[in-house]
Coordinates of C-alpha atoms and ligand atoms in Angstrom, one line a residue:
M228 CA 105.9 45.1 240.6
L229 CA 108.8 44.1 238.7
L230 CA 109.7 41.6 241.3
A231 CA 106.6 39.8 239.9
G232 CA 108.2 39.1 237.1
I233 CA 110.8 36.8 239.0
S234 CA 108.3 34.8 241.1
A235 CA 105.8 34.4 238.5
T236 CA 108.3 32.7 236.3
L237 CA 110.2 30.5 238.9
I238 CA 110.8 29.6 241.9
A239 CA 113.3 31.7 243.5
F240 CA 115.9 30.8 246.3
S241 CA 116.9 32.7 249.2
T242 CA 120.5 32.7 250.1
Y243 CA 119.9 33.2 253.7
A244 CA 116.9 31.2 255.0
T245 CA 117.9 27.7 255.8
A246 CA 115.6 26.8 258.5
F247 CA 112.9 27.7 260.9
N248 CA 114.2 29.1 264.2
I249 CA 111.6 30.1 266.8
N250 CA 113.9 32.8 268.1
S251 CA 114.5 34.5 265.2
N252 CA 112.5 37.8 264.0
A253 CA 112.7 36.9 260.3
N254 CA 110.6 34.1 259.9
Y255 CA 108.1 33.4 257.1
A256 CA 104.9 32.1 257.8
S257 CA 102.1 31.5 254.8
Y258 CA 98.9 29.6 254.9
Y259 CA 98.6 27.0 252.3
G260 CA 95.5 25.0 251.5
Q261 CA 92.8 27.1 250.6
N262 CA 93.9 28.0 246.9
S263 CA 92.4 31.5 247.4
A264 CA 94.4 32.4 244.2
K265 CA 93.1 29.1 242.1
N266 CA 96.2 28.2 241.1
Q267 CA 97.3 26.4 244.3
K268 CA 100.4 23.8 243.7
S269 CA 101.1 20.9 245.6
L270 CA 102.4 21.6 249.0
G271 CA 105.9 20.1 247.9
E272 CA 106.3 22.4 245.0
Y273 CA 106.2 25.3 247.4
C274 CA 108.8 23.6 249.7
Q275 CA 111.5 23.4 247.1
D276 CA 113.0 26.8 247.9
A277 CA 113.8 28.5 251.1
I278 CA 111.2 31.1 250.7
E279 CA 108.9 30.6 253.8
D280 CA 109.9 28.7 257.1
V281 CA 106.7 28.0 258.6
I282 CA 103.9 26.5 256.7
V283 CA 100.1 26.5 257.9
L284 CA 97.9 24.3 256.7
A285 CA 94.4 25.7 256.1
F286 CA 91.6 24.5 257.6
M287 CA 90.3 21.8 260.1
Q288 CA 87.0 23.8 259.3
G289 CA 85.2 21.4 261.5
F290 CA 85.8 20.0 265.1
P291 CA 85.4 18.3 267.5
N292 CA 83.7 16.3 264.4
I293 CA 86.9 16.7 262.3
L294 CA 86.0 18.3 259.0
L295 CA 89.2 19.0 256.7
N296 CA 89.4 20.9 253.7
F297 CA 92.6 21.6 251.8
A298 CA 90.9 22.3 248.2
N299 CA 92.6 20.7 245.3
A300 CA 95.5 19.5 247.5
C301 CA 93.7 16.7 248.8
E302 CA 90.3 15.5 247.6
T303 CA 90.2 12.0 248.8
T304 CA 88.6 10.1 251.9
F305 CA 89.0 7.2 254.1
E306 CA 86.8 4.6 252.6
G307 CA 83.4 4.7 254.5
S308 CA 84.2 7.9 256.2
T309 CA 84.3 11.7 255.4
L310 CA 87.7 12.0 257.2
L311 CA 90.1 13.4 254.2
N312 CA 92.7 10.3 253.4
C313 CA 95.9 12.8 252.1
P314 CA 98.9 10.6 251.2
N315 CA 100.3 13.2 248.7
M316 CA 100.3 15.7 251.4
A317 CA 101.8 13.3 253.8
K318 CA 104.7 12.9 251.5
D319 CA 105.1 16.7 251.0
I320 CA 105.1 17.4 254.7
Q321 CA 107.6 15.1 255.6
Y322 CA 109.6 16.8 252.5
C323 CA 108.7 20.2 253.8
Q324 CA 110.3 19.6 257.4
S325 CA 113.3 17.9 255.8
Q326 CA 113.8 21.4 254.2
G327 CA 113.8 23.0 257.7
K328 CA 110.3 24.1 257.6
A329 CA 108.0 23.9 260.8
V330 CA 104.2 22.6 259.3
I331 CA 101.5 23.7 261.5
L332 CA 97.9 22.5 261.1
S333 CA 95.3 25.8 261.6
M334 CA 91.7 24.7 263.2
G335 CA 89.2 27.3 262.6
G336 CA 88.8 29.7 259.9
A337 CA 86.1 32.1 258.5
S338 CA 83.8 29.4 257.3
G339 CA 82.8 26.2 259.1
A340 CA 81.1 24.9 262.2
Y341 CA 83.4 24.3 265.1
G342 CA 84.2 25.1 268.8
F343 CA 83.9 23.3 272.1
T344 CA 80.9 23.0 274.8
N345 CA 82.9 22.7 277.7
D346 CA 86.1 21.9 278.7
S347 CA 86.3 17.8 278.9
E348 CA 85.1 18.0 275.5
A349 CA 88.2 20.0 274.6
V350 CA 90.6 18.0 276.4
S351 CA 89.4 14.9 274.9
F352 CA 89.9 16.4 271.6
A353 CA 93.4 17.2 272.2
D354 CA 93.9 13.3 272.7
T355 CA 92.4 13.0 269.4
M356 CA 94.5 15.6 267.9
W357 CA 97.8 13.9 269.3
N358 CA 96.5 10.7 268.0
T359 CA 95.5 11.6 264.3
F360 CA 98.5 14.3 263.7
F361 CA 101.3 13.6 266.0
K362 CA 103.1 10.9 267.7
G363 CA 100.0 9.1 269.1
S364 CA 98.4 6.7 266.8
S365 CA 95.4 5.9 264.9
D366 CA 93.7 4.0 262.3
Q367 CA 93.1 6.8 260.1
R368 CA 95.3 9.5 260.2
P369 CA 95.0 12.1 257.3
F370 CA 98.7 12.6 257.1
G371 CA 100.0 8.9 257.5
D372 CA 103.1 9.0 259.5
A373 CA 103.8 12.3 258.9
V374 CA 104.3 14.2 262.4
L375 CA 103.0 17.6 262.4
D376 CA 104.9 20.6 264.3
G377 CA 102.2 22.1 266.1
V378 CA 98.7 23.4 265.8
D379 CA 97.2 26.9 264.8
L380 CA 93.8 28.3 266.2
D381 CA 92.0 30.7 263.7
I382 CA 89.2 31.2 265.8
E383 CA 86.8 33.4 264.1
G384 CA 83.3 32.0 265.2
G385 CA 81.9 29.5 267.6
G386 CA 82.7 30.9 271.0
G387 CA 85.8 30.8 272.7
I388 CA 84.9 27.8 275.4
G389 CA 87.7 25.2 276.0
Y390 CA 90.8 26.3 273.9
P391 CA 93.0 27.0 277.3
A392 CA 91.9 23.5 278.2
F393 CA 92.6 22.2 274.9
I394 CA 96.1 23.7 274.5
N395 CA 97.2 22.7 278.1
Q396 CA 96.4 18.9 277.1
L397 CA 98.1 19.0 273.7
R398 CA 101.1 20.4 275.3
S399 CA 101.0 17.8 278.1
H400 CA 101.2 15.3 274.9
Y401 CA 104.0 17.6 273.5
T402 CA 106.4 17.2 276.3
S403 CA 106.2 13.3 276.1
D404 CA 108.0 13.5 273.1
P405 CA 111.3 15.7 273.8
S406 CA 112.8 14.4 270.5
K407 CA 111.2 17.7 268.6
S408 CA 109.9 20.9 269.1
Y409 CA 106.0 21.3 269.0
Y410 CA 104.4 24.7 268.8
I411 CA 101.0 26.3 269.5
T412 CA 100.0 29.3 267.2
S413 CA 97.1 31.6 266.6
A414 CA 95.9 34.2 264.1
P415 CA 93.8 36.5 265.7
Q416 CA 92.5 39.9 264.1
C417 CA 94.1 42.9 264.8
P418 CA 91.3 44.7 267.0
F419 CA 92.9 44.2 270.5
P420 CA 91.7 42.0 272.5
D421 CA 90.2 39.3 270.1
A422 CA 86.9 38.9 270.1
Y423 CA 87.1 35.1 270.4
L424 CA 90.5 34.6 271.5
G425 CA 91.5 36.8 273.9
P426 CA 90.9 35.3 277.0
T427 CA 92.3 32.4 275.8
L428 CA 95.5 34.3 274.4
D429 CA 95.6 35.7 278.1
S430 CA 95.6 32.3 279.9
A431 CA 97.3 29.7 277.5
W432 CA 100.6 29.1 276.1
F433 CA 101.4 30.4 272.6
D434 CA 104.6 30.0 270.7
M435 CA 103.6 32.2 267.7
V436 CA 100.7 34.9 267.1
Y437 CA 100.0 35.9 263.6
V438 CA 98.3 39.0 264.0
Q439 CA 95.8 39.6 260.6
F440 CA 96.8 43.1 260.2
Y441 CA 94.1 43.3 257.3
N442 CA 90.3 43.6 256.9
N443 CA 90.3 46.2 260.1
Y444 CA 90.7 49.5 261.1
C445 CA 94.1 48.6 262.6
G446 CA 95.5 47.3 259.3
L447 CA 98.8 47.6 257.6
N448 CA 96.9 50.2 255.3
A449 CA 96.4 52.1 258.4
Y450 CA 100.2 52.5 259.1
P451 CA 101.3 54.1 261.2
S452 CA 98.2 56.0 262.7
S453 CA 96.1 53.1 263.7
F454 CA 98.3 50.2 262.8
N455 CA 98.5 48.5 266.3
F456 CA 101.4 46.3 266.6
G457 CA 102.3 48.1 269.8
D458 CA 99.1 46.8 271.3
W459 CA 100.5 43.2 270.5
D460 CA 103.8 43.9 272.1
N461 CA 102.4 44.9 275.1
W462 CA 100.2 42.1 275.4
A463 CA 103.3 39.7 274.7
K464 CA 105.5 41.4 277.4
T465 CA 102.8 41.8 279.9
K466 CA 99.9 39.5 279.6
S467 CA 100.9 36.5 277.5
V468 CA 101.8 33.3 279.4
N469 CA 104.8 32.9 277.1
K470 CA 106.6 36.2 277.5
D471 CA 109.0 35.2 274.8
V472 CA 105.9 34.7 272.5
K473 CA 106.8 35.9 268.9
I474 CA 104.1 38.3 267.1
F475 CA 104.0 38.1 263.3
I476 CA 103.1 40.6 261.0
G477 CA 99.9 39.2 259.2
A478 CA 99.7 40.5 255.6
P479 CA 97.4 39.6 252.5
G480 CA 99.6 38.0 250.0
S481 CA 98.0 40.2 247.0
P482 CA 95.4 42.9 246.7
A483 CA 92.7 40.3 246.1
A484 CA 93.6 38.1 249.5
A485 CA 91.7 40.5 251.5
S486 CA 89.3 43.3 251.5
S487 CA 91.5 45.5 253.1
G488 CA 95.0 45.5 254.3
Y489 CA 97.1 45.0 251.3
V490 CA 100.4 46.7 251.1
D491 CA 103.1 46.3 248.3
G492 CA 106.5 44.5 249.1
A493 CA 108.2 48.3 249.4
T494 CA 105.8 49.3 252.0
L495 CA 105.8 46.1 253.8
K496 CA 109.4 46.1 254.2
T497 CA 109.5 49.6 255.3
I498 CA 106.9 48.9 258.0
Y499 CA 108.7 45.5 259.1
N500 CA 111.9 47.4 259.4
D501 CA 110.1 50.0 261.7
I502 CA 108.5 47.5 263.7
R503 CA 111.9 45.5 264.2
S504 CA 113.7 48.5 265.1
K505 CA 110.9 48.9 268.1
Y506 CA 109.6 45.7 269.3
S507 CA 111.5 42.5 270.2
S508 CA 108.3 40.5 270.2
L509 CA 108.5 40.5 266.5
G510 CA 108.6 37.1 265.0
G511 CA 108.4 38.0 261.2
I512 CA 105.6 38.1 258.6
M513 CA 102.6 35.7 257.9
T514 CA 100.8 35.9 254.6
W515 CA 97.5 35.0 253.6
D516 CA 97.6 32.9 251.6
I517 CA 100.7 31.0 249.5
S518 CA 98.8 30.5 246.3
Q519 CA 98.4 34.5 246.6
S520 CA 101.7 35.5 247.8
R521 CA 103.7 33.5 245.1
T522 CA 101.6 34.5 242.1
S523 CA 101.7 38.3 243.1
G524 CA 105.7 38.0 243.8
I525 CA 105.4 39.6 247.3
A526 CA 106.5 36.4 248.8
T527 CA 109.7 37.0 247.3
E528 CA 110.1 40.5 248.4
I529 CA 109.1 39.5 252.0
R530 CA 112.0 37.0 251.9
A531 CA 114.5 39.5 250.8
A532 CA 113.2 42.1 253.1
L533 CA 113.5 39.6 256.0
G534 CA 117.0 38.6 255.1
A535 CA 119.1 36.6 257.5
G536 CA 117.5 38.0 260.5
E537 CA 118.8 37.7 263.7
A538 CA 118.7 34.8 266.3
G539 CA 117.9 36.6 269.5
K540 CA 116.4 39.7 270.4
G541 CA 117.8 43.4 270.2
V542 CA 120.5 42.4 268.1
D543 CA 121.2 45.2 265.5
I544 CA 120.0 43.7 262.3
E545 CA 122.8 45.7 260.1
N546 CA 125.7 44.0 262.3
K547 CA 124.3 40.6 261.9
N548 CA 123.9 41.0 258.3
S549 CA 127.4 42.2 257.7
E550 CA 128.7 38.9 259.6
V551 CA 126.8 37.0 257.4
S552 CA 127.8 39.0 254.2
S553 CA 131.6 39.2 254.9
A554 CA 131.5 35.6 255.2
E555 CA 129.8 35.0 251.9
S556 CA 131.6 37.8 250.2
T557 CA 135.0 35.7 250.8
T558 CA 133.6 33.0 248.6
S559 CA 131.7 35.3 245.9
T560 CA 134.6 37.4 244.8
T561 CA 135.1 35.6 242.0
S562 CA 131.9 35.2 240.0
S563 CA 132.1 31.8 238.4
S564 CA 128.8 30.1 238.7
S565 CA 130.2 26.8 240.5
N566 CA 131.2 29.1 243.5
L567 CA 127.7 30.6 243.4
E568 CA 126.2 27.2 243.5
D569 CA 128.5 26.2 246.2
A570 CA 127.5 29.2 248.2
N571 CA 123.7 27.9 247.8
E572 CA 124.5 24.6 248.4
P573 CA 121.1 23.6 250.4
T574 CA 119.0 24.6 247.6
S575 CA 121.0 23.0 244.7
S576 CA 120.1 19.8 246.3
A577 CA 116.5 20.3 246.3
P578 CA 114.5 17.8 243.8
Y579 CA 112.9 19.6 240.7
N580 CA 110.8 17.2 239.2
D581 CA 108.2 19.3 237.9
I582 CA 110.0 22.2 236.2
N583 CA 108.2 22.3 233.2
E584 CA 104.9 22.3 234.9
L585 CA 105.8 24.9 237.3
V586 CA 106.4 27.0 234.5
Q587 CA 103.3 26.1 232.6
V588 CA 101.1 26.8 235.5
T589 CA 103.0 30.0 236.6
S590 CA 103.0 31.4 232.8
D591 CA 99.0 31.8 233.0
T592 CA 99.0 34.0 236.0
S593 CA 102.6 36.1 234.8
E594 CA 101.9 39.4 233.7
S595 CA 105.2 40.2 233.1
T596 CA 106.7 40.9 229.8
I597 CA 109.7 38.6 229.8
D598 CA 108.9 36.6 226.6
S599 CA 107.8 39.9 224.6
S600 CA 110.8 41.9 225.0
E601 CA 114.5 41.3 224.6
P602 CA 116.6 41.7 227.6
T603 CA 118.9 44.7 227.9
N604 CA 122.4 44.8 229.4
D605 CA 123.2 47.3 231.8
T606 CA 126.1 49.3 230.3
S607 CA 127.8 49.4 233.6
G608 CA 128.3 46.0 233.7
D609 CA 128.4 45.9 237.6
C610 CA 128.2 42.4 239.4
P611 CA 126.2 42.9 242.5
V612 CA 128.2 40.7 245.4
D613 CA 126.2 39.6 248.3
G614 CA 126.3 42.2 251.2
A615 CA 128.3 44.9 249.3
S616 CA 126.6 48.1 249.1
C617 CA 123.9 49.3 246.8
A618 CA 121.3 52.3 246.7
G619 CA 117.6 52.4 247.0
S620 CA 115.8 49.9 245.3
Q621 CA 118.4 48.7 243.0
Q622 CA 117.9 45.2 241.3
G623 CA 121.0 43.1 239.5
C624 CA 122.2 40.2 238.0
N625 CA 124.9 37.9 238.9
G626 CA 125.1 35.1 236.3
Q627 CA 122.4 32.9 237.8
Q628 CA 121.8 34.6 240.9
F629 CA 119.4 37.8 240.9
A630 CA 120.2 40.6 243.5
L631 CA 117.9 42.6 245.4
C632 CA 118.8 45.8 247.3
A633 CA 117.7 46.2 250.8
N634 CA 118.9 48.5 253.5
G635 CA 121.6 49.8 251.5
K636 CA 122.9 46.1 250.8
W637 CA 122.8 43.0 248.1
Y638 CA 120.8 40.1 248.7
L639 CA 122.0 37.6 246.2
S640 CA 119.5 34.6 245.5
L641 CA 119.6 31.9 243.0
C642 CA 117.5 31.5 240.0
A643 CA 115.6 28.6 239.4
P644 CA 117.7 25.5 238.2
G645 CA 118.3 26.2 234.4
T646 CA 117.4 29.8 234.4
I647 CA 119.4 32.7 234.3
C648 CA 118.9 36.4 235.5
T649 CA 118.4 39.1 233.0
L650 CA 118.1 42.9 233.1
N651 CA 114.6 43.6 231.8
N652 CA 112.6 46.5 231.5
G653 CA 114.4 48.3 234.3
G654 CA 114.2 45.3 236.7
V655 CA 115.6 41.7 236.7
V656 CA 113.8 38.6 236.1
C657 CA 114.9 35.0 235.7
D658 CA 114.5 33.3 232.4
W659 CA 115.6 30.6 230.3
P660 CA 118.8 31.3 228.8
N661 CA 117.5 30.8 225.2
G662 CA 121.2 31.4 223.8
R663 CA 122.0 34.4 226.1
S664 CA 125.1 34.6 228.3
T665 CA 124.4 32.4 231.5
N666 CA 127.0 34.9 233.1
T667 CA 125.4 38.3 232.7
C668 CA 126.2 40.9 235.2
G669 CA 124.5 44.3 235.7
V670 CA 122.5 46.6 237.9
T671 CA 119.5 48.6 237.1
G672 CA 117.0 50.8 239.1
G673 CA 117.7 53.1 242.0
Ligands
NAG940 C1 80.6 18.2 277.5 O1 80.1 18.5 276.5 C2 79.8 17.1 275.7 C3 79.5 17.3 274.2 O2 78.2 18.3 274.3 C4 78.7 16.3 276.6 O3 78.4 15.3 276.0 C5 79.3 16.2 277.9 O4 78.1 15.8 278.7 C6 79.8 17.9 278.6 N1 80.4 17.5 279.8 C7 80.3 18.2 281.1 C8 81.2 17.7 282.1 O5 79.3 18.9 280.9
NAG941 C1 124.9 41.5 226.9 O1 125.7 40.6 227.3 C2 126.1 39.5 227.1 C3 126.8 38.8 227.8 O2 127.9 39.6 228.0 C4 126.5 39.6 225.1 O3 126.8 38.2 224.9 C5 125.4 40.4 224.5 O4 125.9 40.4 223.2 C6 125.4 41.5 225.1 N1 124.1 42.3 224.4 C7 123.9 43.6 224.5 C8 122.8 44.0 223.7 O5 124.7 44.5 224.6

């Protein structure tokens, strides 16, 4: 709840997340495009920081006659056509990719008319997809020159015909461009096997599967009794064509994002850590959708909970983190702000053109008390250092970085450019300095 103050007032930066890595168990995927919180920003704004690793664009809600819908993110069509023409999203996709994120287009969704009647239609639609969104060519490409990183199947209706043929054909196009990695992902609901995609999941290649652990008896709210990640892990290892397929814990981004299944950030962290200790198929966390997760603040908590992750399976996360931390702490033993910025170099180069607008937009939905209460200094004056030990759910400030305690270790992240970290009502927030010191240290909570 306190973290909501942080992300509602700024875009927070993670020290660790740098780029999507398919082999990591600490990736964060979020859906963008359906504006479910009614305050969806441009894709580029969400890509300025290092919170998410994978952006899944939702949705292509009609196919094989393409019907795209990204709510307020794209509302223009090609002349004489119903096909969306989205030059702004095109630029943003390329920007997100330059920030190390994978951008994937989701086909399907809860509403819409879609589906194939036979395999040949599915195969020919894979050719259309390659030409329209990937390295092929077409007169009308909604995202112009941008080349997507993959396709997601969120099939919640329309039958299950043709998907294996579609995937096989698209993957054969993928291999024609060895210059980059392309992915096939899916978002089944948690009851196993999935009603629509069950047979497809068993017979076609998937790189990542974001299981929707919500709106069902097996959701996050049923942890641990009926929460069924184990069924999906078992599928990954015994039935999946790709035995290294990564399973994500799909979570609602706020209480309003799903009818059931929402758990708060602390609970999600506990579940994630438990799953991480038990199941090597874990790929990370997915949220529906980014407008919800950024507004509620859970996106920041998820990034902190994921931490650096590990580039491989079965590595003890604590060891991995201490490696990272010891390297970091050598540069952060002095706490001058220039050192801190050096330690976070990747984020400081991000363009930040619309900071006023960001603050304006987000302040509408903020429930925090930043403006109405004076910051109070912590009397201990402790200066949290990345990787050093901390207790419980302590939070803290180190100048322009805010610190979250996770698994007994501090994770420091940069406040948005121009803002400082202050202790506030037993938590921390990043806020405009308004004459305050830009170098305050302190620890609060427990
Ligand atoms: C596949 O479905 C399409 C569209 O309904 C149809 O035109 C085509 O004849 C079908 N092909 C076969 C081989 O059944
Ligand atoms: C809080 O810390 C700042 C910077 O160290 C200092 O200038 C200010 O007086 C302190 N405020 C309180 C209420 O102690």
